[in-house]
Amino acid sequence: MKKTLWKTPEFLISAAGLLVLSGLYIYWYAGTDAPGYGRVSAFVCAALFAGVCLRFVPGWMDFWRKASPSPAETGGEPPHMGLKIFLGLLCYGLFILLLTYLIRVSAGYGGSFREYLRFWTCADSTHYLDIARDWYLSEGSMDRLVQLVFLPGYPLAIRLMHIFVRNYLYAGLLVSALSFAGAGCVIYRLARLDMGHAGAVRTLKYLCLMPGAFFFAAPMSESLFLLLCALCVYCARKGRWLAGCLFGALASFTRSLGLMLFVPLFFELVSSLAKGKKPPRPLLRFAALLLIPLGFGAYCAVNYAVSGDPFKFMEYQGQHWGQHMGFFFNTASYQLREAVENYASDPTIVLGLWLPNLICTFGSLVLMLSAAKRLRPSYTAWFLAYFVIAIGATWLLSAPRYLAALLPLPMALSSLSKRPWADNVLTGLLALFSLFYLTAFALRWQVY
């Protein structure tokens, strides 16, 4: 007998989710002093998020039933594809360094190319390089103490590379370049599990065109984090479960958002069980998922060893950066307010900081709203969890950078660009936006 709509899991989950989201928005609305346009911005953000969830839930239910996603296309892969991707993305990183140098020279900044490389110690890079050189400090100036908020995975990789390259900046640049090139090879293999060669190549193209993709060339943790995330999901989907969870642990030891890898792996494991594809030792596989938060637990242990408090990073985030967990739709509100209030007095902060953050926040939701039914449900679940945490910060300055390392987004772009005209339009728009954002970064228009 066919179930009535209101008794189906899809309806019950969707209704419960809408009630929770509506309640949170009403709670926020009642206590905020945001102007009218800020409240509207928050509502639109929440509504788009709800739309993604509503389109995701039916696919989620099918994913955990007998239905399976369409199989990947086979064949059509050129020889030595991994080597071509690796070398191509190494060249991409060098291109970003050269293009940034040319932009700065055109803007009147002098100096040799070697002197210019010091420019890349701006923003968070200097913190990672300090940690790689001196580790975390338990006493000293507050500017050095607060570096405890930066996770150890990437500085440790720089320290290892420094054994071979006796310069911390060059070691950081090299770790990022090699990590990004390696990530591209893994992402191609991961994409090929669900799409053909052309779609996997488009995924890599859109990864390189993501606003903020130039941070993959910087001495920051994005490239290493991207590599570890890709390895985590790829190994899990290929049945190498323990390896996948270990890479997830390393990702959460590198960035706190690595904790969100628990979500796609959990979805994949439940799906395999629900479809009767019982993996070996399923209870051990569920237990292995705990390795992912244990990676972040190791970072908390570092906090304890340095400061005597495993959660000291939270205190520093609040005191120094004004960072606490909040509602993602509140971010849309205060960022628009900052853009409106600062436009006349300081347009560069609007063009370099607030406007790109708003475009990437809303753009990612519109993209996932369009692609939710085309993507593997575990990837959409990953996006939703990641978005809530990344965009929910109470003083978010780096939405383009955080979202650039979220794999479901370039995969979603690839799924929507199968037709040449759509591919051309998306490629052109992203290329223009990315070039503008890189220019803003090169000119130091408060891009973080």
PDB file of N, CA and C in Angstrom, residues 97-156:
ATOM      1  N   LEU A  97      51.688  32.594  -8.976  1.00  0.00           N
ATOM      2  CA  LEU A  97      52.773  33.398  -8.407  1.00  0.00           C
ATOM      3  C   LEU A  97      53.235  34.471  -9.387  1.00  0.00           C
ATOM      4  N   LEU A  98      53.396  34.092 -10.663  1.00  0.00           N
ATOM      5  CA  LEU A  98      53.855  35.055 -11.667  1.00  0.00           C
ATOM      6  C   LEU A  98      52.803  36.124 -11.940  1.00  0.00           C
ATOM      7  N   LEU A  99      51.534  35.716 -12.037  1.00  0.00           N
ATOM      8  CA  LEU A  99      50.472  36.684 -12.313  1.00  0.00           C
ATOM      9  C   LEU A  99      50.339  37.687 -11.176  1.00  0.00           C
ATOM     10  N   THR A 100      50.427  37.219  -9.943  1.00  0.00           N
ATOM     11  CA  THR A 100      50.355  38.134  -8.799  1.00  0.00           C
ATOM     12  C   THR A 100      51.524  39.110  -8.826  1.00  0.00           C
ATOM     13  N   TYR A 101      52.696  38.605  -9.192  1.00  0.00           N
ATOM     14  CA  TYR A 101      53.872  39.475  -9.301  1.00  0.00           C
ATOM     15  C   TYR A 101      53.653  40.557 -10.361  1.00  0.00           C
ATOM     16  N   LEU A 102      53.113  40.177 -11.524  1.00  0.00           N
ATOM     17  CA  LEU A 102      52.871  41.149 -12.598  1.00  0.00           C
ATOM     18  C   LEU A 102      51.834  42.180 -12.194  1.00  0.00           C
ATOM     19  N   ILE A 103      50.818  41.758 -11.480  1.00  0.00           N
ATOM     20  CA  ILE A 103      49.805  42.701 -11.016  1.00  0.00           C
ATOM     21  C   ILE A 103      50.423  43.724 -10.069  1.00  0.00           C
ATOM     22  N   ARG A 104      51.261  43.262  -9.169  1.00  0.00           N
ATOM     23  CA  ARG A 104      51.886  44.182  -8.216  1.00  0.00           C
ATOM     24  C   ARG A 104      52.878  45.119  -8.917  1.00  0.00           C
ATOM     25  N   VAL A 105      53.619  44.586  -9.884  1.00  0.00           N
ATOM     26  CA  VAL A 105      54.530  45.445 -10.645  1.00  0.00           C
ATOM     27  C   VAL A 105      53.744  46.505 -11.407  1.00  0.00           C
ATOM     28  N   SER A 106      52.636  46.111 -12.019  1.00  0.00           N
ATOM     29  CA  SER A 106      51.800  47.058 -12.765  1.00  0.00           C
ATOM     30  C   SER A 106      51.213  48.130 -11.854  1.00  0.00           C
ATOM     31  N   ALA A 107      51.019  47.779 -10.591  1.00  0.00           N
ATOM     32  CA  ALA A 107      50.453  48.738  -9.631  1.00  0.00           C
ATOM     33  C   ALA A 107      51.525  49.626  -9.008  1.00  0.00           C
ATOM     34  N   GLY A 108      52.802  49.421  -9.411  1.00  0.00           N
ATOM     35  CA  GLY A 108      53.862  50.296  -8.937  1.00  0.00           C
ATOM     36  C   GLY A 108      54.699  49.752  -7.811  1.00  0.00           C
ATOM     37  N   TYR A 109      54.469  48.499  -7.432  1.00  0.00           N
ATOM     38  CA  TYR A 109      55.296  47.905  -6.386  1.00  0.00           C
ATOM     39  C   TYR A 109      56.595  47.404  -7.023  1.00  0.00           C
ATOM     40  N   GLY A 110      57.718  47.839  -6.492  1.00  0.00           N
ATOM     41  CA  GLY A 110      59.003  47.481  -7.068  1.00  0.00           C
ATOM     42  C   GLY A 110      59.593  46.237  -6.431  1.00  0.00           C
ATOM     43  N   GLY A 111      60.869  45.992  -6.740  1.00  0.00           N
ATOM     44  CA  GLY A 111      61.583  44.871  -6.154  1.00  0.00           C
ATOM     45  C   GLY A 111      61.707  43.707  -7.108  1.00  0.00           C
ATOM     46  N   SER A 112      62.661  42.843  -6.811  1.00  0.00           N
ATOM     47  CA  SER A 112      62.887  41.672  -7.631  1.00  0.00           C
ATOM     48  C   SER A 112      61.821  40.615  -7.332  1.00  0.00           C
ATOM     49  N   PHE A 113      61.803  39.561  -8.165  1.00  0.00           N
ATOM     50  CA  PHE A 113      60.842  38.478  -7.941  1.00  0.00           C
ATOM     51  C   PHE A 113      61.119  37.786  -6.606  1.00  0.00           C
ATOM     52  N   ARG A 114      62.390  37.645  -6.276  1.00  0.00           N
ATOM     53  CA  ARG A 114      62.736  37.012  -5.005  1.00  0.00           C
ATOM     54  C   ARG A 114      62.244  37.850  -3.833  1.00  0.00           C
ATOM     55  N   GLU A 115      62.394  39.161  -3.935  1.00  0.00           N
ATOM     56  CA  GLU A 115      61.876  40.040  -2.872  1.00  0.00           C
ATOM     57  C   GLU A 115      60.356  40.008  -2.834  1.00  0.00           C
ATOM     58  N   TYR A 116      59.739  39.902  -4.012  1.00  0.00           N
ATOM     59  CA  TYR A 116      58.278  39.849  -4.086  1.00  0.00           C
ATOM     60  C   TYR A 116      57.712  38.637  -3.349  1.00  0.00           C
ATOM     61  N   LEU A 117      58.418  37.526  -3.334  1.00  0.00           N
ATOM     62  CA  LEU A 117      57.898  36.327  -2.677  1.00  0.00           C
ATOM     63  C   LEU A 117      57.596  36.569  -1.206  1.00  0.00           C
ATOM     64  N   ARG A 118      58.257  37.564  -0.597  1.00  0.00           N
ATOM     65  CA  ARG A 118      57.945  37.900   0.792  1.00  0.00           C
ATOM     66  C   ARG A 118      56.516  38.399   0.940  1.00  0.00           C
ATOM     67  N   PHE A 119      55.939  38.864  -0.155  1.00  0.00           N
ATOM     68  CA  PHE A 119      54.538  39.312  -0.116  1.00  0.00           C
ATOM     69  C   PHE A 119      53.624  38.193   0.385  1.00  0.00           C
ATOM     70  N   TRP A 120      53.977  36.951   0.087  1.00  0.00           N
ATOM     71  CA  TRP A 120      53.119  35.820   0.441  1.00  0.00           C
ATOM     72  C   TRP A 120      53.150  35.483   1.919  1.00  0.00           C
ATOM     73  N   THR A 121      53.893  36.253   2.701  1.00  0.00           N
ATOM     74  CA  THR A 121      53.845  36.070   4.152  1.00  0.00           C
ATOM     75  C   THR A 121      52.743  36.921   4.778  1.00  0.00           C
ATOM     76  N   CYS A 122      51.868  37.479   3.954  1.00  0.00           N
ATOM     77  CA  CYS A 122      50.764  38.279   4.474  1.00  0.00           C
ATOM     78  C   CYS A 122      49.659  37.360   4.993  1.00  0.00           C
ATOM     79  N   ALA A 123      48.629  37.972   5.569  1.00  0.00           N
ATOM     80  CA  ALA A 123      47.461  37.251   6.085  1.00  0.00           C
ATOM     81  C   ALA A 123      47.902  36.162   7.070  1.00  0.00           C
ATOM     82  N   ASP A 124      47.358  34.955   6.935  1.00  0.00           N
ATOM     83  CA  ASP A 124      47.649  33.883   7.898  1.00  0.00           C
ATOM     84  C   ASP A 124      48.982  33.192   7.647  1.00  0.00           C
ATOM     85  N   SER A 125      49.599  33.445   6.507  1.00  0.00           N
ATOM     86  CA  SER A 125      50.836  32.742   6.164  1.00  0.00           C
ATOM     87  C   SER A 125      51.913  32.940   7.218  1.00  0.00           C
ATOM     88  N   THR A 126      52.036  34.168   7.691  1.00  0.00           N
ATOM     89  CA  THR A 126      53.105  34.445   8.658  1.00  0.00           C
ATOM     90  C   THR A 126      52.930  33.627   9.927  1.00  0.00           C
ATOM     91  N   HIS A 127      51.692  33.363  10.322  1.00  0.00           N
ATOM     92  CA  HIS A 127      51.449  32.561  11.528  1.00  0.00           C
ATOM     93  C   HIS A 127      51.908  31.120  11.312  1.00  0.00           C
ATOM     94  N   TYR A 128      51.555  30.549  10.154  1.00  0.00           N
ATOM     95  CA  TYR A 128      51.972  29.175   9.874  1.00  0.00           C
ATOM     96  C   TYR A 128      53.488  29.055   9.826  1.00  0.00           C
ATOM     97  N   LEU A 129      54.155  30.046   9.231  1.00  0.00           N
ATOM     98  CA  LEU A 129      55.616  29.996   9.126  1.00  0.00           C
ATOM     99  C   LEU A 129      56.268  30.163  10.499  1.00  0.00           C
ATOM    100  N   ASP A 130      55.703  31.032  11.336  1.00  0.00           N
ATOM    101  CA  ASP A 130      56.220  31.183  12.703  1.00  0.00           C
ATOM    102  C   ASP A 130      56.105  29.876  13.483  1.00  0.00           C
ATOM    103  N   ILE A 131      54.956  29.214  13.356  1.00  0.00           N
ATOM    104  CA  ILE A 131      54.742  27.948  14.081  1.00  0.00           C
ATOM    105  C   ILE A 131      55.706  26.884  13.577  1.00  0.00           C
ATOM    106  N   ALA A 132      55.895  26.841  12.256  1.00  0.00           N
ATOM    107  CA  ALA A 132      56.824  25.857  11.690  1.00  0.00           C
ATOM    108  C   ALA A 132      58.234  26.071  12.227  1.00  0.00           C
ATOM    109  N   ARG A 133      58.605  27.324  12.429  1.00  0.00           N
ATOM    110  CA  ARG A 133      59.965  27.639  12.885  1.00  0.00           C
ATOM    111  C   ARG A 133      60.115  27.470  14.398  1.00  0.00           C
ATOM    112  N   ASP A 134      59.150  28.003  15.172  1.00  0.00           N
ATOM    113  CA  ASP A 134      59.306  28.099  16.631  1.00  0.00           C
ATOM    114  C   ASP A 134      58.337  27.231  17.423  1.00  0.00           C
ATOM    115  N   TRP A 135      57.418  26.547  16.748  1.00  0.00           N
ATOM    116  CA  TRP A 135      56.313  25.834  17.384  1.00  0.00           C
ATOM    117  C   TRP A 135      55.449  26.844  18.130  1.00  0.00           C
ATOM    118  N   TYR A 136      54.492  26.376  18.911  1.00  0.00           N
ATOM    119  CA  TYR A 136      53.604  27.277  19.659  1.00  0.00           C
ATOM    120  C   TYR A 136      54.327  27.773  20.912  1.00  0.00           C
ATOM    121  N   LEU A 137      54.072  29.038  21.263  1.00  0.00           N
ATOM    122  CA  LEU A 137      54.714  29.629  22.426  1.00  0.00           C
ATOM    123  C   LEU A 137      53.751  29.636  23.610  1.00  0.00           C
ATOM    124  N   SER A 138      54.273  29.353  24.784  1.00  0.00           N
ATOM    125  CA  SER A 138      53.460  29.405  26.004  1.00  0.00           C
ATOM    126  C   SER A 138      53.626  30.728  26.738  1.00  0.00           C
ATOM    127  N   GLU A 139      54.594  31.528  26.315  1.00  0.00           N
ATOM    128  CA  GLU A 139      54.776  32.856  26.894  1.00  0.00           C
ATOM    129  C   GLU A 139      55.386  33.755  25.827  1.00  0.00           C
ATOM    130  N   GLY A 140      55.136  35.061  26.000  1.00  0.00           N
ATOM    131  CA  GLY A 140      55.609  36.021  25.012  1.00  0.00           C
ATOM    132  C   GLY A 140      54.516  37.003  24.667  1.00  0.00           C
ATOM    133  N   SER A 141      54.658  37.679  23.522  1.00  0.00           N
ATOM    134  CA  SER A 141      53.667  38.671  23.116  1.00  0.00           C
ATOM    135  C   SER A 141      52.354  37.985  22.735  1.00  0.00           C
ATOM    136  N   MET A 142      51.263  38.723  22.930  1.00  0.00           N
ATOM    137  CA  MET A 142      49.951  38.156  22.630  1.00  0.00           C
ATOM    138  C   MET A 142      49.832  37.786  21.154  1.00  0.00           C
ATOM    139  N   ASP A 143      50.467  38.538  20.259  1.00  0.00           N
ATOM    140  CA  ASP A 143      50.406  38.222  18.831  1.00  0.00           C
ATOM    141  C   ASP A 143      50.966  36.837  18.527  1.00  0.00           C
ATOM    142  N   ARG A 144      51.918  36.381  19.344  1.00  0.00           N
ATOM    143  CA  ARG A 144      52.475  35.048  19.144  1.00  0.00           C
ATOM    144  C   ARG A 144      51.667  33.982  19.899  1.00  0.00           C
ATOM    145  N   LEU A 145      51.160  34.334  21.063  1.00  0.00           N
ATOM    146  CA  LEU A 145      50.384  33.364  21.837  1.00  0.00           C
ATOM    147  C   LEU A 145      49.125  32.936  21.100  1.00  0.00           C
ATOM    148  N   VAL A 146      48.472  33.887  20.412  1.00  0.00           N
ATOM    149  CA  VAL A 146      47.203  33.577  19.752  1.00  0.00           C
ATOM    150  C   VAL A 146      47.392  32.692  18.526  1.00  0.00           C
ATOM    151  N   GLN A 147      48.642  32.448  18.144  1.00  0.00           N
ATOM    152  CA  GLN A 147      48.875  31.533  17.025  1.00  0.00           C
ATOM    153  C   GLN A 147      48.451  30.100  17.350  1.00  0.00           C
ATOM    154  N   LEU A 148      48.093  29.868  18.595  1.00  0.00           N
ATOM    155  CA  LEU A 148      47.595  28.551  18.985  1.00  0.00           C
ATOM    156  C   LEU A 148      46.289  28.201  18.272  1.00  0.00           C
ATOM    157  N   VAL A 149      45.602  29.188  17.697  1.00  0.00           N
ATOM    158  CA  VAL A 149      44.343  28.896  16.997  1.00  0.00           C
ATOM    159  C   VAL A 149      44.601  28.225  15.638  1.00  0.00           C
ATOM    160  N   PHE A 150      45.845  28.270  15.148  1.00  0.00           N
ATOM    161  CA  PHE A 150      46.159  27.651  13.861  1.00  0.00           C
ATOM    162  C   PHE A 150      46.607  26.212  14.087  1.00  0.00           C
ATOM    163  N   LEU A 151      45.958  25.287  13.407  1.00  0.00           N
ATOM    164  CA  LEU A 151      46.189  23.863  13.673  1.00  0.00           C
ATOM    165  C   LEU A 151      47.566  23.410  13.174  1.00  0.00           C
ATOM    166  N   PRO A 152      48.110  22.323  13.746  1.00  0.00           N
ATOM    167  CA  PRO A 152      49.517  21.981  13.525  1.00  0.00           C
ATOM    168  C   PRO A 152      49.846  21.222  12.253  1.00  0.00           C
ATOM    169  N   GLY A 153      48.853  20.669  11.559  1.00  0.00           N
ATOM    170  CA  GLY A 153      49.162  19.792  10.436  1.00  0.00           C
ATOM    171  C   GLY A 153      50.045  20.446   9.389  1.00  0.00           C
ATOM    172  N   TYR A 154      49.674  21.633   8.955  1.00  0.00           N
ATOM    173  CA  TYR A 154      50.436  22.301   7.899  1.00  0.00           C
ATOM    174  C   TYR A 154      51.802  22.778   8.387  1.00  0.00           C
ATOM    175  N   PRO A 155      51.917  23.408   9.568  1.00  0.00           N
ATOM    176  CA  PRO A 155      53.266  23.779  10.033  1.00  0.00           C
ATOM    177  C   PRO A 155      54.211  22.595  10.171  1.00  0.00           C
ATOM    178  N   LEU A 156      53.697  21.443  10.585  1.00  0.00           N
ATOM    179  CA  LEU A 156      54.548  20.261  10.679  1.00  0.00           C
ATOM    180  C   LEU A 156      55.038  19.824   9.298  1.00  0.00           C
TER     181      LEU A 156
END
